[in-house]
Amino acid sequence: MSHRTPGAYNKLRFARKNSGFSCMFGGMVVPQSPRVVWALGGGGARGLAHLGVLRVLEEEKIPISGLVGTSMGAVVAAAYAAGGKLDYLSRVATALSWEQLWDFRFPRLGLINGEKIMAVLRLLTKKKKLEELNPPVWVVATDLLTGTEVVFKEGSLEPAIRATISIPGVFIPVKHGNYLLVDGGVVAGVPAGIARQMGADLVIAVNVSYDLTPLPPGNIFEVLMKTAEIMGARLKEVQVAQADLVITPRVGHVGTVHFSRAADCITAGEEAARRMLPVIRRLLGRTHPGPDGCGCVQDEAFTRACDNAGPAGSVKNTPQETAGDTFVNVG
């Protein structure tokens, strides 16, 4: 666990190999076999869309070199990397009565103790340690005392997961060493920058943010969730800009605690990933050498793929021109 710099174990684990480089594109050197780290954002029930995204990645054999997760993104990443089959995890997500997992208590630092939900998560993650997960997973939390990010990279999964799901005011914060930890979404709702530290050649983020609508909240949970979403909206804009590609499943209309919409969220994640497959493939092998043998020119097929992808995602580079809602590097 650390604030910023990957530990020695992970530096070794993610040491770059001299495998040769394809070319330079938009100021970035992309290896022939790039190390792709996925940043899975938080969003409560909306975060179940990550299951649909991962299903497509598996089916299409898209590389997953590492996962960095916040809140529900961390839950999905850990359960998947612990060996959970995506079909099984999807069935659990849709069949589970999540509301029965809220163990309320007299409020002091939070409304929910979190023991019931952790009992389920222990089963899904098989009580594994972070260093036992494959692909590797980092979990992001926030230190309530200093306001800094805390990244779990090794050791027990339990405190890491319990911390990252601790929405302030809803879950009781987690005491861990000198830290008092809450939801990682407070500082890194979409942890693209942290994913870059994992030794990534390419960072692809999955953003499951809530659409800020004028609809009034229906209960205290929705008040707290909506407040957190408003505060985090601008921060997420900055964070997703640190990714090379952003996939945005169409789940913004689903409330944070609306777990009855689990199946819809999973389907939306799958659809978004499939829409972005041409862009992902071009991102993995998107350029060819320029006339001088050392520069690069834009692959027209890559641009066409982005044009066809629509609002499901964006490709980040500078300078940019807009192709619908998708940003395309123009060299």
Short mmCIF file of C-alpha atoms in Angstrom, two decimals:
data_model
loop_
_atom_site.label_atom_id
_atom_site.label_comp_id
_atom_site.label_asym_id
_atom_site.label_seq_id
_atom_site.Cartn_x
_atom_site.Cartn_y
_atom_site.Cartn_z
CA MET A 1 0.00 0.00 0.00
CA SER A 2 1.31 3.45 -0.83
CA HIS A 3 0.30 6.96 -1.75
CA ARG A 4 1.95 7.23 -5.16
CA THR A 5 4.92 5.11 -6.15
CA PRO A 6 4.53 1.41 -7.03
CA GLY A 7 6.27 -0.93 -4.61
CA ALA A 8 9.38 -2.92 -5.47
CA TYR A 9 7.31 -6.06 -5.99
CA ASN A 10 5.18 -4.37 -8.61
CA LYS A 11 8.13 -2.66 -10.24
CA LEU A 12 9.64 -6.08 -10.83
CA ARG A 13 6.33 -7.51 -11.86
CA PHE A 14 5.78 -4.79 -14.41
CA ALA A 15 9.38 -4.37 -15.55
CA ARG A 16 9.38 -3.56 -19.23
CA LYS A 17 10.92 -6.06 -21.62
CA ASN A 18 12.96 -5.18 -24.70
CA SER A 19 10.35 -6.56 -27.03
CA GLY A 20 10.81 -3.92 -29.72
CA PHE A 21 8.63 -0.92 -30.46
CA SER A 22 6.25 -0.38 -33.33
CA CYS A 23 6.48 3.39 -33.74
CA MET A 24 5.85 6.81 -32.28
CA PHE A 25 2.28 8.11 -32.40
CA GLY A 26 0.99 11.32 -30.89
CA GLY A 27 4.17 11.61 -28.81
CA MET A 28 3.76 8.09 -27.39
CA VAL A 29 5.83 5.01 -28.18
CA VAL A 30 3.60 1.96 -28.43
CA PRO A 31 5.31 -1.46 -28.06
CA GLN A 32 4.43 -4.29 -30.39
CA SER A 33 2.77 -6.05 -27.45
CA PRO A 34 1.61 -3.14 -25.28
CA ARG A 35 0.93 -3.55 -21.59
CA VAL A 36 -2.71 -2.51 -21.23
CA VAL A 37 -3.96 -1.48 -17.78
CA TRP A 38 -7.68 -0.94 -17.27
CA ALA A 39 -8.99 1.71 -14.87
CA LEU A 40 -12.43 0.73 -13.57
CA GLY A 41 -14.35 3.62 -12.07
CA GLY A 42 -16.77 3.63 -9.16
CA GLY A 43 -20.51 4.11 -9.36
CA GLY A 44 -22.35 1.66 -7.14
CA ALA A 45 -24.86 -0.35 -9.17
CA ARG A 46 -23.60 1.27 -12.38
CA GLY A 47 -20.20 -0.31 -11.70
CA LEU A 48 -21.67 -3.71 -12.53
CA ALA A 49 -21.27 -2.60 -16.15
CA HIS A 50 -17.62 -3.56 -15.72
CA LEU A 51 -18.70 -7.21 -15.78
CA GLY A 52 -20.06 -6.71 -19.29
CA VAL A 53 -16.89 -4.93 -20.41
CA LEU A 54 -14.68 -7.71 -19.06
CA ARG A 55 -16.80 -10.34 -20.79
CA VAL A 56 -16.14 -8.72 -24.16
CA LEU A 57 -12.43 -8.38 -23.43
CA GLU A 58 -12.24 -12.09 -22.61
CA GLU A 59 -14.20 -13.17 -25.68
CA GLU A 60 -12.16 -10.97 -28.02
CA LYS A 61 -8.84 -11.78 -26.32
CA ILE A 62 -8.10 -8.13 -25.62
CA PRO A 63 -5.09 -7.92 -23.26
CA ILE A 64 -5.68 -7.18 -19.57
CA SER A 65 -2.24 -6.63 -18.09
CA GLY A 66 -3.58 -5.11 -14.89
CA LEU A 67 -6.67 -3.63 -13.26
CA VAL A 68 -6.94 -0.56 -11.04
CA GLY A 69 -10.30 -0.10 -9.38
CA THR A 70 -12.22 2.37 -7.28
CA SER A 71 -15.28 1.37 -5.24
CA MET A 72 -17.44 -1.03 -7.31
CA GLY A 73 -14.72 -1.03 -9.97
CA ALA A 74 -12.37 -2.51 -7.37
CA VAL A 75 -14.97 -5.07 -6.26
CA VAL A 76 -15.43 -6.31 -9.83
CA ALA A 77 -11.69 -6.28 -10.53
CA ALA A 78 -10.88 -8.26 -7.38
CA ALA A 79 -13.65 -10.84 -7.86
CA TYR A 80 -12.61 -11.36 -11.49
CA ALA A 81 -8.87 -11.55 -10.79
CA ALA A 82 -9.50 -13.97 -7.91
CA GLY A 83 -10.68 -16.46 -10.50
CA GLY A 84 -14.39 -15.67 -10.61
CA LYS A 85 -16.06 -16.70 -13.86
CA LEU A 86 -17.86 -13.76 -15.42
CA ASP A 87 -21.07 -15.71 -16.02
CA TYR A 88 -21.15 -16.70 -12.36
CA LEU A 89 -20.37 -13.19 -11.14
CA SER A 90 -23.10 -11.79 -13.39
CA ARG A 91 -25.62 -14.26 -12.02
CA VAL A 92 -24.68 -13.32 -8.47
CA ALA A 93 -24.98 -9.61 -9.25
CA THR A 94 -28.45 -9.98 -10.74
CA ALA A 95 -29.80 -12.48 -8.19
CA LEU A 96 -28.42 -10.93 -5.01
CA SER A 97 -30.77 -8.85 -2.90
CA TRP A 98 -28.26 -6.10 -2.21
CA GLU A 99 -30.60 -4.20 0.08
CA GLN A 100 -30.52 -7.11 2.53
CA LEU A 101 -26.77 -6.56 2.91
CA TRP A 102 -27.19 -3.14 4.51
CA ASP A 103 -26.52 -3.68 8.22
CA PHE A 104 -27.78 -0.42 9.68
CA ARG A 105 -26.56 0.92 12.99
CA PHE A 106 -27.06 4.02 15.09
CA PRO A 107 -25.18 6.65 13.06
CA ARG A 108 -21.93 8.01 14.36
CA LEU A 109 -19.45 7.91 11.50
CA GLY A 110 -21.73 6.09 9.06
CA LEU A 111 -25.11 4.44 8.62
CA ILE A 112 -23.91 0.98 7.53
CA ASN A 113 -21.45 -1.25 9.34
CA GLY A 114 -20.50 -3.21 6.23
CA GLU A 115 -20.10 -6.69 7.75
CA LYS A 116 -22.88 -8.32 5.74
CA ILE A 117 -21.62 -7.13 2.38
CA MET A 118 -18.05 -8.07 3.30
CA ALA A 119 -19.17 -11.62 4.07
CA VAL A 120 -20.35 -11.93 0.46
CA LEU A 121 -17.23 -10.26 -0.94
CA ARG A 122 -14.98 -12.64 1.02
CA LEU A 123 -16.63 -15.52 -0.80
CA LEU A 124 -16.33 -13.87 -4.20
CA THR A 125 -12.65 -12.99 -3.71
CA LYS A 126 -11.85 -16.37 -2.10
CA LYS A 127 -9.98 -14.60 0.73
CA LYS A 128 -7.01 -14.08 -1.58
CA LYS A 129 -4.25 -11.53 -1.13
CA LEU A 130 -3.70 -8.82 -3.69
CA GLU A 131 -0.41 -10.34 -4.84
CA GLU A 132 -2.23 -13.60 -5.60
CA LEU A 133 -4.61 -12.03 -8.11
CA ASN A 134 -4.28 -12.59 -11.83
CA PRO A 135 -4.28 -10.17 -13.55
CA PRO A 136 -2.75 -7.92 -10.87
CA VAL A 137 -5.13 -5.51 -9.15
CA TRP A 138 -4.58 -2.25 -7.31
CA VAL A 139 -7.35 -0.86 -5.10
CA VAL A 140 -7.79 2.86 -4.49
CA ALA A 141 -9.07 4.37 -1.23
CA THR A 142 -8.97 7.86 0.34
CA ASP A 143 -7.42 8.84 3.66
CA LEU A 144 -10.03 10.96 5.39
CA LEU A 145 -7.38 12.51 7.66
CA THR A 146 -5.10 13.89 4.96
CA GLY A 147 -7.31 13.85 1.84
CA THR A 148 -4.75 11.81 -0.11
CA GLU A 149 -5.18 8.67 -2.17
CA VAL A 150 -4.06 5.37 -0.67
CA VAL A 151 -3.36 2.56 -3.12
CA PHE A 152 -3.43 -1.04 -1.92
CA LYS A 153 -1.03 -3.16 -3.96
CA GLU A 154 -0.32 -6.15 -1.72
CA GLY A 155 -1.62 -7.82 1.40
CA SER A 156 -5.15 -8.80 2.38
CA LEU A 157 -7.96 -7.82 0.05
CA GLU A 158 -10.47 -7.38 2.85
CA PRO A 159 -9.37 -3.98 4.24
CA ALA A 160 -8.74 -2.72 0.71
CA ILE A 161 -12.21 -3.60 -0.56
CA ARG A 162 -13.94 -2.50 2.65
CA ALA A 163 -12.17 0.86 2.41
CA THR A 164 -12.83 1.54 -1.25
CA ILE A 165 -16.60 0.93 -0.96
CA SER A 166 -16.95 3.18 2.10
CA ILE A 167 -19.03 6.00 0.70
CA PRO A 168 -18.66 8.86 3.21
CA GLY A 169 -21.67 9.19 5.45
CA VAL A 170 -23.08 5.83 4.33
CA PHE A 171 -20.44 3.29 5.39
CA ILE A 172 -18.40 3.57 8.55
CA PRO A 173 -14.79 4.51 7.60
CA VAL A 174 -12.06 1.90 7.93
CA LYS A 175 -9.19 2.33 10.39
CA HIS A 176 -6.05 0.87 8.84
CA GLY A 177 -2.71 1.69 10.43
CA ASN A 178 -2.47 5.46 10.61
CA TYR A 179 -5.20 5.89 8.03
CA LEU A 180 -8.93 6.46 8.30
CA LEU A 181 -10.11 5.26 4.91
CA VAL A 182 -13.18 5.97 2.80
CA ASP A 183 -14.27 5.50 -0.82
CA GLY A 184 -11.48 5.94 -3.36
CA GLY A 185 -13.93 7.88 -5.51
CA VAL A 186 -13.40 10.91 -3.28
CA VAL A 187 -10.00 11.46 -4.94
CA ALA A 188 -10.00 9.07 -7.91
CA GLY A 189 -13.44 8.17 -9.23
CA VAL A 190 -11.81 6.91 -12.44
CA PRO A 191 -8.22 5.97 -11.46
CA ALA A 192 -6.59 6.43 -14.87
CA GLY A 193 -3.55 8.28 -13.51
CA ILE A 194 -2.89 5.55 -10.96
CA ALA A 195 -3.23 2.92 -13.71
CA ARG A 196 -0.42 4.69 -15.55
CA GLN A 197 1.84 4.04 -12.55
CA MET A 198 1.30 0.30 -12.98
CA GLY A 199 3.76 0.30 -15.85
CA ALA A 200 1.11 0.73 -18.53
CA ASP A 201 1.89 1.43 -22.16
CA LEU A 202 -1.80 2.06 -22.68
CA VAL A 203 -4.46 3.01 -20.12
CA ILE A 204 -8.09 2.33 -20.98
CA ALA A 205 -10.65 3.69 -18.53
CA VAL A 206 -14.26 2.63 -18.00
CA ASN A 207 -16.32 5.55 -16.73
CA VAL A 208 -19.72 4.73 -15.18
CA SER A 209 -20.57 8.21 -13.93
CA TYR A 210 -24.08 9.31 -13.04
CA ASP A 211 -25.97 11.73 -15.26
CA LEU A 212 -26.67 14.78 -13.13
CA THR A 213 -30.41 15.26 -13.53
CA PRO A 214 -32.89 17.56 -11.78
CA LEU A 215 -34.82 14.56 -10.41
CA PRO A 216 -35.16 14.85 -6.62
CA PRO A 217 -33.60 12.15 -4.41
CA GLY A 218 -36.02 9.71 -2.83
CA ASN A 219 -34.23 8.91 0.43
CA ILE A 220 -31.19 9.72 2.56
CA PHE A 221 -28.98 7.35 0.57
CA GLU A 222 -29.81 9.09 -2.66
CA VAL A 223 -29.14 12.46 -1.03
CA LEU A 224 -25.66 11.33 0.02
CA MET A 225 -24.94 9.59 -3.30
CA LYS A 226 -26.12 12.52 -5.39
CA THR A 227 -24.01 14.91 -3.32
CA ALA A 228 -20.93 12.75 -3.85
CA GLU A 229 -21.59 12.51 -7.59
CA ILE A 230 -21.91 16.28 -7.93
CA MET A 231 -18.64 16.84 -6.08
CA GLY A 232 -16.83 14.20 -8.11
CA ALA A 233 -18.12 15.12 -11.56
CA ARG A 234 -15.48 17.77 -12.35
CA LEU A 235 -12.72 15.67 -10.80
CA LYS A 236 -13.61 12.74 -13.06
CA GLU A 237 -13.28 14.97 -16.12
CA VAL A 238 -9.66 15.60 -15.18
CA GLN A 239 -8.99 11.96 -14.39
CA VAL A 240 -10.40 10.42 -17.57
CA ALA A 241 -8.23 12.83 -19.57
CA GLN A 242 -5.24 10.83 -18.32
CA ALA A 243 -6.42 7.70 -20.15
CA ASP A 244 -5.61 6.84 -23.75
CA LEU A 245 -9.14 5.62 -24.31
CA VAL A 246 -12.35 6.02 -22.29
CA ILE A 247 -15.30 3.65 -22.56
CA THR A 248 -18.55 5.06 -21.22
CA PRO A 249 -21.39 2.54 -20.84
CA ARG A 250 -24.83 4.11 -21.07
CA VAL A 251 -25.74 3.68 -17.42
CA GLY A 252 -25.89 7.31 -16.32
CA HIS A 253 -29.64 7.06 -15.71
CA VAL A 254 -29.20 4.28 -13.11
CA GLY A 255 -29.01 5.42 -9.50
CA THR A 256 -26.04 4.42 -7.36
CA VAL A 257 -28.13 2.12 -5.14
CA HIS A 258 -30.48 0.81 -7.83
CA PHE A 259 -29.06 -2.72 -7.82
CA SER A 260 -32.31 -4.05 -9.24
CA ARG A 261 -30.95 -2.70 -12.56
CA ALA A 262 -27.89 -4.97 -12.40
CA ALA A 263 -28.76 -6.89 -15.57
CA ASP A 264 -29.28 -3.65 -17.50
CA CYS A 265 -25.91 -2.32 -16.33
CA ILE A 266 -24.06 -5.50 -17.31
CA THR A 267 -25.67 -5.43 -20.75
CA ALA A 268 -24.79 -1.75 -21.17
CA GLY A 269 -21.15 -2.51 -20.34
CA GLU A 270 -21.05 -5.27 -22.91
CA GLU A 271 -22.64 -3.10 -25.57
CA ALA A 272 -20.25 -0.21 -24.92
CA ALA A 273 -17.20 -2.48 -25.13
CA ARG A 274 -18.43 -4.03 -28.38
CA ARG A 275 -19.03 -0.59 -29.90
CA MET A 276 -15.48 0.36 -29.02
CA LEU A 277 -13.81 -2.85 -30.25
CA PRO A 278 -12.67 -1.34 -33.58
CA VAL A 279 -11.11 1.57 -31.70
CA ILE A 280 -9.46 -0.71 -29.14
CA ARG A 281 -7.98 -2.90 -31.86
CA ARG A 282 -6.66 0.11 -33.73
CA LEU A 283 -5.25 1.50 -30.50
CA LEU A 284 -3.32 -1.73 -29.93
CA GLY A 285 -1.87 -1.70 -33.43
CA ARG A 286 -3.02 1.56 -34.84
CA THR A 287 -0.15 3.14 -36.76
CA HIS A 288 2.34 2.52 -39.49
CA PRO A 289 5.74 4.20 -40.01
CA GLY A 290 5.79 7.52 -41.80
CA PRO A 291 7.75 8.19 -44.97
CA ASP A 292 10.90 9.04 -43.02
CA GLY A 293 10.87 5.65 -41.30
CA CYS A 294 10.79 7.09 -37.80
CA GLY A 295 7.61 9.15 -37.53
CA CYS A 296 4.02 8.05 -37.85
CA VAL A 297 1.02 9.01 -39.89
CA GLN A 298 -2.60 8.63 -38.91
CA ASP A 299 -4.16 5.31 -39.88
CA GLU A 300 -7.34 6.22 -41.78
CA ALA A 301 -9.03 3.00 -40.65
CA PHE A 302 -8.44 4.06 -37.04
CA THR A 303 -10.22 7.35 -37.68
CA ARG A 304 -13.12 5.56 -39.36
CA ALA A 305 -13.39 3.19 -36.39
CA CYS A 306 -13.61 6.16 -34.04
CA ASP A 307 -16.24 7.80 -36.24
CA ASN A 308 -18.36 4.66 -36.08
CA ALA A 309 -17.93 4.20 -32.32
CA GLY A 310 -20.26 7.08 -31.45
CA PRO A 311 -20.63 8.29 -27.85
CA ALA A 312 -19.44 5.06 -26.23
CA GLY A 313 -15.95 6.38 -25.66
CA SER A 314 -13.13 8.74 -26.50
CA VAL A 315 -9.51 8.54 -27.54
CA LYS A 316 -7.29 10.99 -25.75
CA ASN A 317 -4.37 12.65 -27.48
CA THR A 318 -3.34 16.14 -28.50
CA PRO A 319 -3.90 17.94 -30.76
CA GLN A 320 -7.46 16.72 -31.27
CA GLU A 321 -10.30 17.06 -33.68
CA THR A 322 -13.80 15.94 -32.89
CA ALA A 323 -15.41 13.00 -34.69
CA GLY A 324 -18.90 12.98 -33.22
CA ASP A 325 -18.33 12.49 -29.49
CA THR A 326 -15.01 10.70 -30.02
CA PHE A 327 -11.65 12.40 -29.83
CA VAL A 328 -9.20 11.32 -32.51
CA ASN A 329 -5.49 12.05 -32.63
CA VAL A 330 -4.51 13.86 -35.80
CA GLY A 331 -0.77 13.70 -35.23
#
